[in-house]
XYZ file of C-alpha atoms in Angstrom:
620
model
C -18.932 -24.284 -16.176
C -17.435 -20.833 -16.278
C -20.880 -18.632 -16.803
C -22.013 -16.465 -13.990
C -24.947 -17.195 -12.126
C -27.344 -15.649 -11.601
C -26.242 -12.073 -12.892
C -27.468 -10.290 -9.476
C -28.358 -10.574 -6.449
C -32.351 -10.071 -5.729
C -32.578 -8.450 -2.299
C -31.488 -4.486 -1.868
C -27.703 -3.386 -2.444
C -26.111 -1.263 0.059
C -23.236 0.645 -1.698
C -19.905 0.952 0.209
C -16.986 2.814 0.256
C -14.511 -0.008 1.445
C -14.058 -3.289 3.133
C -11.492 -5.292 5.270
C -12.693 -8.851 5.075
C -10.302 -11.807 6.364
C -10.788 -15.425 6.048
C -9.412 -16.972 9.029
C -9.275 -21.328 9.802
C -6.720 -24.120 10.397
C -3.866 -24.421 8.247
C -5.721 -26.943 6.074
C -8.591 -24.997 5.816
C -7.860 -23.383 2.803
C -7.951 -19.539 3.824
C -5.045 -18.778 1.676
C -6.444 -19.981 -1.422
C -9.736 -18.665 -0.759
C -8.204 -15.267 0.336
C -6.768 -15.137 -2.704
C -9.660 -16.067 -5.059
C -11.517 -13.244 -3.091
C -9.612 -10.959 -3.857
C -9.159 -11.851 -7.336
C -13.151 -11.238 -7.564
C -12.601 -7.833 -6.255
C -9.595 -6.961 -8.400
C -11.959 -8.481 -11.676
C -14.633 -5.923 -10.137
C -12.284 -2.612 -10.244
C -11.818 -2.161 -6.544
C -8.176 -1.127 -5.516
C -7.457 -3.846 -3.286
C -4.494 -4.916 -0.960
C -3.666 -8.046 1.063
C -1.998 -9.459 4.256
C -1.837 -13.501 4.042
C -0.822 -14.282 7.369
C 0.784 -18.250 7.564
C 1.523 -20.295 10.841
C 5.416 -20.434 11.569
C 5.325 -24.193 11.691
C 5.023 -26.541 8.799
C 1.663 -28.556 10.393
C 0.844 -27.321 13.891
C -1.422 -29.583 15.533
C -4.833 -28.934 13.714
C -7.555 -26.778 15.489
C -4.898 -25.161 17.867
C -4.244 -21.552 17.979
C 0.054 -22.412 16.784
C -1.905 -23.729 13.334
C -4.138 -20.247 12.776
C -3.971 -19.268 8.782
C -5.284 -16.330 8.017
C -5.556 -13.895 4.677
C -6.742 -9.862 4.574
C -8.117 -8.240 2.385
C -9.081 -4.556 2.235
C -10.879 -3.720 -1.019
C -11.912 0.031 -2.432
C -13.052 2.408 -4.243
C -10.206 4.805 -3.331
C -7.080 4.648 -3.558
C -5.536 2.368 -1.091
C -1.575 2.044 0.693
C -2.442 -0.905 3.454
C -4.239 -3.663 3.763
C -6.692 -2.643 6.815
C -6.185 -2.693 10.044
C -9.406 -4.129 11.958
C -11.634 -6.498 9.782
C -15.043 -4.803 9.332
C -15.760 -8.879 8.227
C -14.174 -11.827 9.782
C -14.863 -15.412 8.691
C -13.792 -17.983 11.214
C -13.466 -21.629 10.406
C -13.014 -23.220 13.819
C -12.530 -22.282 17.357
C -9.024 -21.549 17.051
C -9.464 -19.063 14.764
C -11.909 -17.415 16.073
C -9.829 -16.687 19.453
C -6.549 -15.598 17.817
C -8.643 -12.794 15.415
C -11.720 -11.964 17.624
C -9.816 -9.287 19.263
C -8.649 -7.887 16.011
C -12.479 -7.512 14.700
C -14.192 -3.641 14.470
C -16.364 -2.616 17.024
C -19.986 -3.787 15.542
C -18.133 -5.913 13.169
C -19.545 -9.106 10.701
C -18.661 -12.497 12.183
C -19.208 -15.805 10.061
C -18.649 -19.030 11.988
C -18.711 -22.476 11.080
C -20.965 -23.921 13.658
C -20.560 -27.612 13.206
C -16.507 -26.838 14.039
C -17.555 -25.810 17.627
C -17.177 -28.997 19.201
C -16.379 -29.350 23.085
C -13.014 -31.134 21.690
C -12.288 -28.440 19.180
C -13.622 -25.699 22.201
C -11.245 -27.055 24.508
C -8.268 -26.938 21.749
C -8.804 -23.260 21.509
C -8.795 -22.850 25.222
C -12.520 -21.714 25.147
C -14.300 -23.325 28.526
C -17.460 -22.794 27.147
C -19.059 -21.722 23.798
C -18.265 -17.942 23.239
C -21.967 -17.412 22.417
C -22.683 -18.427 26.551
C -20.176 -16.438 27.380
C -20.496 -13.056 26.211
C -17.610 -13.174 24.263
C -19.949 -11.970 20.835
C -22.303 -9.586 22.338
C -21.866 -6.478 20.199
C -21.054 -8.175 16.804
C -23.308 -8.996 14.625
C -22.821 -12.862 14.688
C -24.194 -15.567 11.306
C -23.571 -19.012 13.184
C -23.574 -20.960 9.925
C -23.156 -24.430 9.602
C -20.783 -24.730 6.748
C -19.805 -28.184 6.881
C -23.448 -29.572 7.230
C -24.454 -27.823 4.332
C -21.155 -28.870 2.265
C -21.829 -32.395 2.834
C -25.537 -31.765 2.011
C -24.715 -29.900 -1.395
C -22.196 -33.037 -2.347
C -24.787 -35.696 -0.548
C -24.760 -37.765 -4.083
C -21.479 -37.696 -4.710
C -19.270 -40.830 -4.082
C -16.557 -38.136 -1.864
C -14.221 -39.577 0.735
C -15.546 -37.571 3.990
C -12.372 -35.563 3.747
C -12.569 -34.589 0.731
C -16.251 -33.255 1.638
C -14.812 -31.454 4.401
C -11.854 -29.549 2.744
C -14.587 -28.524 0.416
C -16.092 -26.378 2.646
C -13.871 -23.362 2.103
C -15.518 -23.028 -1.291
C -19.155 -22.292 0.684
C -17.409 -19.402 2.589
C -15.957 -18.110 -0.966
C -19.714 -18.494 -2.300
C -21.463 -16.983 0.312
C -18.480 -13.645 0.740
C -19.244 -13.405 -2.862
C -22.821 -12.921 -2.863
C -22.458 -10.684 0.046
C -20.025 -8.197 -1.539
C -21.695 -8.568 -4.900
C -18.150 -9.886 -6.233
C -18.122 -11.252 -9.946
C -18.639 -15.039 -10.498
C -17.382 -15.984 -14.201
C -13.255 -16.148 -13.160
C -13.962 -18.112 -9.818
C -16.121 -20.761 -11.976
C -13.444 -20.884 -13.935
C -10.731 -21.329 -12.259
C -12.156 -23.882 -10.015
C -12.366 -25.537 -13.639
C -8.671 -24.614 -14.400
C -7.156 -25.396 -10.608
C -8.636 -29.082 -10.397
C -8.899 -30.218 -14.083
C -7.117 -32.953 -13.334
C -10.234 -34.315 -11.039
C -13.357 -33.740 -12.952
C -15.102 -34.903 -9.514
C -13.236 -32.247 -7.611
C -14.159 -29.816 -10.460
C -17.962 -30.164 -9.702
C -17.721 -30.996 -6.105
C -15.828 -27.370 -5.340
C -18.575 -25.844 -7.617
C -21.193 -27.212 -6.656
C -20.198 -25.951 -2.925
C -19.138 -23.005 -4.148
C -22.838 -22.249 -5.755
C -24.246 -23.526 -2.691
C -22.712 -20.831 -0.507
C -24.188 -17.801 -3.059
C -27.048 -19.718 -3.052
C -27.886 -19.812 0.396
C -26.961 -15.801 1.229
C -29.439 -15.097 -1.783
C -32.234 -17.359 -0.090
C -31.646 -17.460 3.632
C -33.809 -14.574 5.519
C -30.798 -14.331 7.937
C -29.443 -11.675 5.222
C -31.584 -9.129 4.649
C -29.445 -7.616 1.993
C -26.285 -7.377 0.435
C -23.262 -5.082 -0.314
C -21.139 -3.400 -3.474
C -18.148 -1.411 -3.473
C -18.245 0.248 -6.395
C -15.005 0.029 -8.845
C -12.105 2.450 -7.842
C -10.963 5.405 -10.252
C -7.529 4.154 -11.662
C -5.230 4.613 -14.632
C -6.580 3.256 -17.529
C -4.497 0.135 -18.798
C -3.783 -3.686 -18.369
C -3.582 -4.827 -14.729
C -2.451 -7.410 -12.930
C -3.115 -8.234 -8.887
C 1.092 -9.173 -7.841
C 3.198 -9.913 -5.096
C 5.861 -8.659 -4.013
C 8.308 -11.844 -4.437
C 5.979 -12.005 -7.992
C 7.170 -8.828 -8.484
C 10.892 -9.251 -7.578
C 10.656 -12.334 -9.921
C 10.286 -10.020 -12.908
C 11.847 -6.923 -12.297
C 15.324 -9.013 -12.164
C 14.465 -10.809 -15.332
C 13.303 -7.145 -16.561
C 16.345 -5.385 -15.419
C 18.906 -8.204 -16.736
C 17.074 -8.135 -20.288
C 17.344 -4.284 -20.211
C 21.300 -4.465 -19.444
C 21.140 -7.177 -22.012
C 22.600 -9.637 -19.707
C 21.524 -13.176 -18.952
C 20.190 -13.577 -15.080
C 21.407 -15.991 -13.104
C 19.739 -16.904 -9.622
C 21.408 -19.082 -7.579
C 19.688 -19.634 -4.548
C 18.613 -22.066 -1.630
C 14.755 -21.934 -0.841
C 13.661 -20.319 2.830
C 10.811 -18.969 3.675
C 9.520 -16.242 2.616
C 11.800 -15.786 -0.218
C 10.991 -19.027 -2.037
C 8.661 -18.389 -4.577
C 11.223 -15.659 -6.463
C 12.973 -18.738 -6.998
C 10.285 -20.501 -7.856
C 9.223 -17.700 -10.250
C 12.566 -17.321 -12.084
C 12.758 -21.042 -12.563
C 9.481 -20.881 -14.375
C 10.889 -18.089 -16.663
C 13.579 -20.266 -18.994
C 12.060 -19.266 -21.873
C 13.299 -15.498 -21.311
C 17.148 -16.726 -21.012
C 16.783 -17.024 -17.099
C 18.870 -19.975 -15.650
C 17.838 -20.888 -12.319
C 20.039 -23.647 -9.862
C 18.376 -24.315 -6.721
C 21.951 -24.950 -5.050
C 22.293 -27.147 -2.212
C 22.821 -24.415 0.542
C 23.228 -20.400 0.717
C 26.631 -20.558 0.356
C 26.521 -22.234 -2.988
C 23.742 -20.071 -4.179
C 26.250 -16.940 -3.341
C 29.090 -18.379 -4.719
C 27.187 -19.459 -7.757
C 25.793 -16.509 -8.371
C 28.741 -14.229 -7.776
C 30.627 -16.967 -10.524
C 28.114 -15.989 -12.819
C 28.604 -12.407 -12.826
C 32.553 -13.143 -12.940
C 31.445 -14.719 -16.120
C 29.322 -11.815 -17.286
C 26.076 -12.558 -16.474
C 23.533 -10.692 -13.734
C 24.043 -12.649 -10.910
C 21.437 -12.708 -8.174
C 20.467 -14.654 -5.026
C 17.698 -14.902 -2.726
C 17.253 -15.480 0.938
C 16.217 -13.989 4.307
C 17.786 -12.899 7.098
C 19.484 -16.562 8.515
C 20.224 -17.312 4.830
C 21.840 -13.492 4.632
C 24.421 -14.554 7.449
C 25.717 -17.887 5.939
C 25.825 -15.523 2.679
C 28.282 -13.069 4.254
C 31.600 -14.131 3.089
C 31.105 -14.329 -0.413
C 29.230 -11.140 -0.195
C 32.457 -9.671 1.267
C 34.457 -11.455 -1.824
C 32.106 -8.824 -4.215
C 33.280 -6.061 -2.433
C 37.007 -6.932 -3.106
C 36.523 -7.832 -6.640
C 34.095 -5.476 -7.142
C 31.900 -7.251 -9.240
C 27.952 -6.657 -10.113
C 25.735 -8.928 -7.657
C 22.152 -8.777 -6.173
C 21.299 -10.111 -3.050
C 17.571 -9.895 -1.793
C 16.875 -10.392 1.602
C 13.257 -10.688 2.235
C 13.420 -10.399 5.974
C 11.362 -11.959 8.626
C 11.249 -12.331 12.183
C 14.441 -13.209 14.412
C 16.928 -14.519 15.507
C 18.094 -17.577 14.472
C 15.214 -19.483 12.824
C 12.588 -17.157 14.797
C 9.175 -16.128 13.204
C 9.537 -17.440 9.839
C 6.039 -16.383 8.459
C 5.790 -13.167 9.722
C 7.795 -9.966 9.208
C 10.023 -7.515 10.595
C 12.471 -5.256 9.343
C 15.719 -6.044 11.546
C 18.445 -6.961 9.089
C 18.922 -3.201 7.868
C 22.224 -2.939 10.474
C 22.966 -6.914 9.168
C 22.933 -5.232 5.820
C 25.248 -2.372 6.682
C 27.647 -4.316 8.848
C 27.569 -7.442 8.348
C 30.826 -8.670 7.015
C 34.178 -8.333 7.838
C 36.932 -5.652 6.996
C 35.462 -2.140 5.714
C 32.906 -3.727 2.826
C 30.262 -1.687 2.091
C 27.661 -2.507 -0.540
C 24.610 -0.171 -1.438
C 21.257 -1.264 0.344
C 17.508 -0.534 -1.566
C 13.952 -0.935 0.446
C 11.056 -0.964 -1.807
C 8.180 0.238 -0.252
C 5.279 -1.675 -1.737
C 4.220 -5.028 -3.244
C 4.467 -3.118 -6.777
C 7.218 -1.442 -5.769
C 9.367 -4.367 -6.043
C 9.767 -4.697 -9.552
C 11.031 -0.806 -10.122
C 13.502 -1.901 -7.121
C 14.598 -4.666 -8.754
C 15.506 -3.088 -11.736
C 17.190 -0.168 -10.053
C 18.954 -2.543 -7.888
C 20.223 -4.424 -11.277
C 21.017 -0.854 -12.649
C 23.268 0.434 -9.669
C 24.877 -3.154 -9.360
C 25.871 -3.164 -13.179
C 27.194 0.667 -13.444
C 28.899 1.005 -9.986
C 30.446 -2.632 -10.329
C 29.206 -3.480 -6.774
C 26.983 -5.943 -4.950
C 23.319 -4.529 -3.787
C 21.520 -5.614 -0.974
C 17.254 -5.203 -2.047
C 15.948 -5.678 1.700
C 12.125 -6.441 1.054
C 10.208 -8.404 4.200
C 7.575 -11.239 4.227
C 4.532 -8.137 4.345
C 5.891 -7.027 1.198
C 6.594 -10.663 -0.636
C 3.223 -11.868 0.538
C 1.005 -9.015 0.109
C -0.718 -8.112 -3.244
C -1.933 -4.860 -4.739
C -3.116 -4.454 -8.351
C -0.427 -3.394 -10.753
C -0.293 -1.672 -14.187
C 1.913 -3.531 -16.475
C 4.452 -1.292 -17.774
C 5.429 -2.012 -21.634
C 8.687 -3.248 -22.134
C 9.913 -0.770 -24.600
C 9.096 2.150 -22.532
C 11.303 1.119 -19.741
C 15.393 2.813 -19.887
C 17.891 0.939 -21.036
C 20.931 -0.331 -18.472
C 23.809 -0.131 -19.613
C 26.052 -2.946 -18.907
C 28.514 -2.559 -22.007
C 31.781 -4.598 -21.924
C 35.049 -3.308 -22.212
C 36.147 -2.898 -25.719
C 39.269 -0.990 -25.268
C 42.377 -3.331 -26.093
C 45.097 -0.814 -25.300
C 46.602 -0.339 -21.460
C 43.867 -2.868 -19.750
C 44.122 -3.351 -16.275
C 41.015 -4.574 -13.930
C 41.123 -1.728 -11.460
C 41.159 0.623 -14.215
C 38.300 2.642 -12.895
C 35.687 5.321 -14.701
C 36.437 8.790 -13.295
C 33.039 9.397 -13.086
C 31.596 6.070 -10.928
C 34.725 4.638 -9.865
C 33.153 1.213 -11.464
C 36.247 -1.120 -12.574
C 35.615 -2.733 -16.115
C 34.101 -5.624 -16.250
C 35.241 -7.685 -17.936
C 34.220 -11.600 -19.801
C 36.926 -14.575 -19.216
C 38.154 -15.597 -22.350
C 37.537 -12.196 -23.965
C 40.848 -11.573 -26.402
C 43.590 -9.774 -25.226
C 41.970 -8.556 -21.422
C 43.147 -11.417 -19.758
C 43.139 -11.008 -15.967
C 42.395 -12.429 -12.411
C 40.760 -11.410 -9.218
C 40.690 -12.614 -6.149
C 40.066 -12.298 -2.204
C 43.301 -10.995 -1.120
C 44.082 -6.828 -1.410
C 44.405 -5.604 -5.030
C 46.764 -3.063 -6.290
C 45.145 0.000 -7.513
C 45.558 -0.494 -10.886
C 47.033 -3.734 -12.227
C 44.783 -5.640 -10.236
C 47.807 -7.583 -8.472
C 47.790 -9.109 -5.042
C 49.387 -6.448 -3.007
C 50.044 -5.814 0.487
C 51.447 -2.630 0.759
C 49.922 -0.740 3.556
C 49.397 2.872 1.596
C 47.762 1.138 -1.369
C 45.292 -1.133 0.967
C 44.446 2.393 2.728
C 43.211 3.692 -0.507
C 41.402 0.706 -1.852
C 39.540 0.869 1.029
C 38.793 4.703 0.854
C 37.997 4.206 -3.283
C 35.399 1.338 -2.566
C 33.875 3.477 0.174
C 33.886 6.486 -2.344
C 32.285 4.537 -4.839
C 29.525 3.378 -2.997
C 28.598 7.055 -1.637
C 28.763 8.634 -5.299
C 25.912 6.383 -5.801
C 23.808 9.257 -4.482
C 24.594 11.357 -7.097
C 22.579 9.458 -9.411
C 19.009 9.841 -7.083
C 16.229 12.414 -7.741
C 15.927 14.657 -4.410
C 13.362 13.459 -1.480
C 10.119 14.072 -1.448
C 8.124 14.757 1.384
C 4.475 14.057 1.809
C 2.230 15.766 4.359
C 2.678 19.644 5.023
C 5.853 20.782 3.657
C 6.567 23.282 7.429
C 5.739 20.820 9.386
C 6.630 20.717 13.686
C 7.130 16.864 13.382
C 8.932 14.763 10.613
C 8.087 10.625 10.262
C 10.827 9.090 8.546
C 10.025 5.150 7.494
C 11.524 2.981 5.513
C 10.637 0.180 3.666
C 7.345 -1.829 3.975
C 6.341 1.115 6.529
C 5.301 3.578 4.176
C 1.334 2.554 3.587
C 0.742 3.033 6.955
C 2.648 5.993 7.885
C 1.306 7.553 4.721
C -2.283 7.418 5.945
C -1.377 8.146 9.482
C 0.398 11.493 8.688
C -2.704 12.139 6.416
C -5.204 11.417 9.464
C -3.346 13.095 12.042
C -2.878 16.434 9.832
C -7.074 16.283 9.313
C -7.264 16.656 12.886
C -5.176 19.379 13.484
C -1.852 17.776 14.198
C 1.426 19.153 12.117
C 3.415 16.073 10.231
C 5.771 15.411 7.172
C 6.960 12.144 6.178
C 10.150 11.279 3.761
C 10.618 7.309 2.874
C 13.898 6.601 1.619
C 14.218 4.425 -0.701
C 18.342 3.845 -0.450
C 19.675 3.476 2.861
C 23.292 3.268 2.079
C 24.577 5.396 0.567
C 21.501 7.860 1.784
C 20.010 11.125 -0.048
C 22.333 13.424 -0.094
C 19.695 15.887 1.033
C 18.395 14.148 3.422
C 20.710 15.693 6.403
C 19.307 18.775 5.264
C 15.220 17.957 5.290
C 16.106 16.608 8.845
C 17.234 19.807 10.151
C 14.496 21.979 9.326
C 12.146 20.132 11.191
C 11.247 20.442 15.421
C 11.440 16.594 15.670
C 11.970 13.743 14.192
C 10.573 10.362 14.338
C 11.214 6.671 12.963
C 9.034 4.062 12.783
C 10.256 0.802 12.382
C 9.871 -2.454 12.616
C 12.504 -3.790 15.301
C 14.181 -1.867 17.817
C 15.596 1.272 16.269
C 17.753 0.188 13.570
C 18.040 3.044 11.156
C 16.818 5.816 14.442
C 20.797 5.192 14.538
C 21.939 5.484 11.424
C 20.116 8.897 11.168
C 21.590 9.903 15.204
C 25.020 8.592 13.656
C 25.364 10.437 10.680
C 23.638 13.351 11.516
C 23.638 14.133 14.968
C 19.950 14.058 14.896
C 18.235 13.860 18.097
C 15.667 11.149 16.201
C 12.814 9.698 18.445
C 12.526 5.792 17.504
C 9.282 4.224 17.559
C 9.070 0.482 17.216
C 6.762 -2.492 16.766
C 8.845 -6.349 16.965
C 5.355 -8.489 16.728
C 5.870 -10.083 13.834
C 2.913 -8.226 12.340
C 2.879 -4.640 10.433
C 2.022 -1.354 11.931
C -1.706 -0.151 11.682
C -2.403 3.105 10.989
C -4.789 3.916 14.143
C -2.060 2.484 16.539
C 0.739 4.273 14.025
C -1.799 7.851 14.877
C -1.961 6.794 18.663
C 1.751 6.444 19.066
C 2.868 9.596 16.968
C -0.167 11.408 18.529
C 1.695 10.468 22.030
C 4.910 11.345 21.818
C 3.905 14.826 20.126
C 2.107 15.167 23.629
C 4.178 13.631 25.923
C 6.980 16.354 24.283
C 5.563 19.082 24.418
């Protein structure tokens, strides 16, 4: 079941540098998984690849309206690549519905695949189309393969005793065929994992490969392709790979940073979208000492997580934004007992319950300020799907040796979105070190290290350091509710103190593009792939840009005051409507320029050029 077939294609090859392809249906349409699959096959073929699954906010929107659009990019290379495309040079549409919500996003010229037998008057008039876009002029200048998909699905499985919905849902499988004889992508893995993903229905198992065949079968003998494409493999770093996600990556760069402190991790958590699958990833990961307790809100997931670290574990929880809020109080309670705790917030689109499949980067100032009293916590934004995992484990690292919660702000672009990754080997990683207190003379549990102003931390139980903490104002040193009004003042000014000497321990900034630049483009977070190639762009045409990506946003770089000065202006992209613009205008006393997108989708890099492009002109 699992050879390839045939080896090649028989009509010419046209070699390419890169390809945006997206798979685009209703909700049960299967885009995701066949997204996915896709880019597997390009991953398996060497291309650099990197991905944009894009969900509907509700659970089942009405099928074949626009509310219950699924959709999945893919932009796959044979360069390096930092986004996942911006217009689809390909777009594959499944019905109607999906064909009006990404026609406007499809390049000038562009490929479109349609399922023709989905363009009924009912499913035309679902879409809000009055007539077939064909009639109207709609596809004039795209070159348009009006297939029909579901006709030759049921024709392929015409002898098989199949339930006519289970024919139908098959149909996905003919898109994956046909996108795979197109791009020349490999066939062995996708035969057998359509073995592996339905074993438990031998009749599903030849059905989906049987369609699956039928679609490479028909782009190899249909004369409506003349030919078909490569993209030949990309030049990367020899070693073992694997295609992750962010939240994939979150997932084990916790359980990596908690083995390296040589700690047992502790999640406690509540699922929400998108954060769900780290939880769902670290429950599958017992084996490695990882306990897991899907608690029965976010307050319980807090609370048990922060008990676990009381109790000398890494304790970590996972949410988003609404899930962030409930979190608050217990996240304050870290502050005053100043005890190691991760909290991820994979943000999405707000307020309140808002966009929850799509992404946005507007809890940074929730982050910062969100709790009561003067509690700050350090704040880390990885910057890629791969990035996660080194984020993770620094986010462990600071938690552990400053004795201090650590917010890891990621967003549903990053914890969705895949890029290939090379494996890193266990032993090569550094060490954490999370030692307990050994000392039995003259304990007290504000007894802090002059170097990090971290407290000890120390096990219940352990012999002779017993102890207690608690909500309400400690004394400096014995640890002892106090409510003396000096001492208070400089608990408050020690935990601040702490959290800023954090910045001693990072490596100074580094700024891409030309070093004596006019304009500077400070991002943050998930923002960096596409300002990276937009400062890159605009300098090739003449245009003078440097760009500097934080990766901690509280405390920040010490330096980075300094880079800020040098440069004629300053701009910051972001997601939402000027969150850390502020933070750098408050701090200091930059005149920053904010720039911001709040669509629920990422920047792309030709709007990102249009928009920096524009307000170099419009200042000059």
């Amino acid at each position: 079941m699992g050879e390839a077939f045939p080896l090649a294609s028989n009509k010419p090859v046209e070699v390419l540098e890169k390809v945006v392809i997206r798979f685009a249906g209703d909700s049960g349409d299967g885009m995701q998984l066949t997204g996915t699959q896709f880019s597997n096959e390009s991953a398996l073929a060497g291309n650099d690849i990197a991905t944009l699954p894009d969900y509907p906010a509700e659970i089942r929107a009405p099928a074949g309206t626009l509310a219950g659009v699924s959709g999945f990019q893919l932009n796959f290379s044979s360069t390096s690549l930092l986004t996942p495309g911006e217009r689809p040079d390909v777009l594959v549409v499944m019905n109607p519905a999906a064909l009006k919500v990404n026609l406007p996003h499809l390049r000038e010229g562009g490929t479109l695949i349609m399922d023709a037998d989905a363009f009924t008057k009912g499913n035309l008039r679902k879409a809000g189309y009055a007539q077939h876009p064909s009639e109207s002029g709609e596809l004039d200048g795209y070159t348009v393969f009006d297939l029909a998909m579901t006709k030759m699905t049921a024709r392929a499985l015409a002898d098989m005793d199949l339930p006519k919905k289970s024919v139908v849902r098959c149909k996905n499988f003919f898109a994956l065929g046909l996108c795979s004889w197109m791009f020349s992508r490999p066939t062995e893995q996708t035969l057998a994992w359509i073995a592996s993903k339905f074993a438990k229905s031998p009749q599903l198992v030849e059905a989906n490969t049987r369609v699956f065949k039928a679609g490479w079968n028909y782009g190899e003998t249909t004369d409506a392709f003349a030919n078909c494409y490569t993209v030949e493999k990309a030049k990367i770093e020899p070693g073992l790979y694997s295609s992750i996600t962010g939240n994939k990556a979150l997932a084990w760069g916790l359980a990596t940073g908690a083995a390296k402190a040589g700690r047992q991790l502790f999640l406690g958590s509540y699922p929400i979208t998108p954060a769900t699958e780290i939880l769902q990833d670290l429950a599958a990961m017992k084996e490695f000492g990882v306990i897991t307790v899907q608690a029965e809100d976010e307050i319980a997931g807090v609370g048990s997580a922060l008990g676990a670290s009381f109790a000398g574990a890494i304790g970590v929880t996972t949410s988003s934004g609404p899930g962030v809020a409930l979190k608050a109080e217990t996240i304050g309670l870290a502050v005053m007992v100043e005890l190691p705790l991760v909290v991820v917030n994979v943000q999405r689109g707000g307020p309140s319950t808002g966009l929850p499949t799509k992404t946005e980067q507007a809890d940074l100032l929730q982050a910062l300020y969100g709790r009561n009293g003067e509690s700050p916590v350090a704040i880390i934004a990885p910057r890629t799907p791969a990035d996660c995992f080194d984020a993770a484990i620094e986010a462990v690292r600071v938690a552990t040796k400053y004795m201090t919660p650590v917010i890891l702000l990621s967003d549903g672009y990053l914890a969705n979105g895949a890029q290939p990754w090379k494996l890193p080997k266990f032993s090569e990683l550094p060490d954490i070190e999370a030692k307990p207190w050994k000392q039995q003379v003259a304990f007290q549990p504000y007894l802090r290290d002059e170097d990090t102003l971290a407290r000890p931390w120390v096990s219940p139980g352990t012999p002779n350091l017993t102890h207690r903490v608690g909500g309400i104002e400690k004394d400096y040193n014995s640890g002892d509710i106090s409510y003396d009004p000096l001492n208070h003042e400089r608990m408050v000014h020690v935990r601040a103190s702490k959290i800023e000497g954090i910045s001693a321990d990072f490596a100074p900034c580094e700024i891409e593009g030309l070093q004596s630049a006019e304009v500077l483009v400070v991002g943050w977070g998930s923002t960096y792939g596409a300002i990276s190639e937009a400062v890159r762009a605009l300098n090739s045409q003449g245009y003078s840009f440097a760009h500097v990506h934080p990766r901690w946003l509280n405390p920040l770089p010490r330096d980075l005051g300094e880079i800020l000065r040098r440069f004629d202006k300053v701009i910051v992209p972001e997601m939402n409507m000027g969150q850390l613009v502020r933070v750098v205008r408050d701090q200091y006393l930059v005149d920053a320029i904010p720039l911001t997108k709040i669509q629920g989708q990422p920047f792309g890099v030709s709007e990102l050029c249009d928009r920096l492009r524009g307000i170099v002109e419009e200042n000059k």
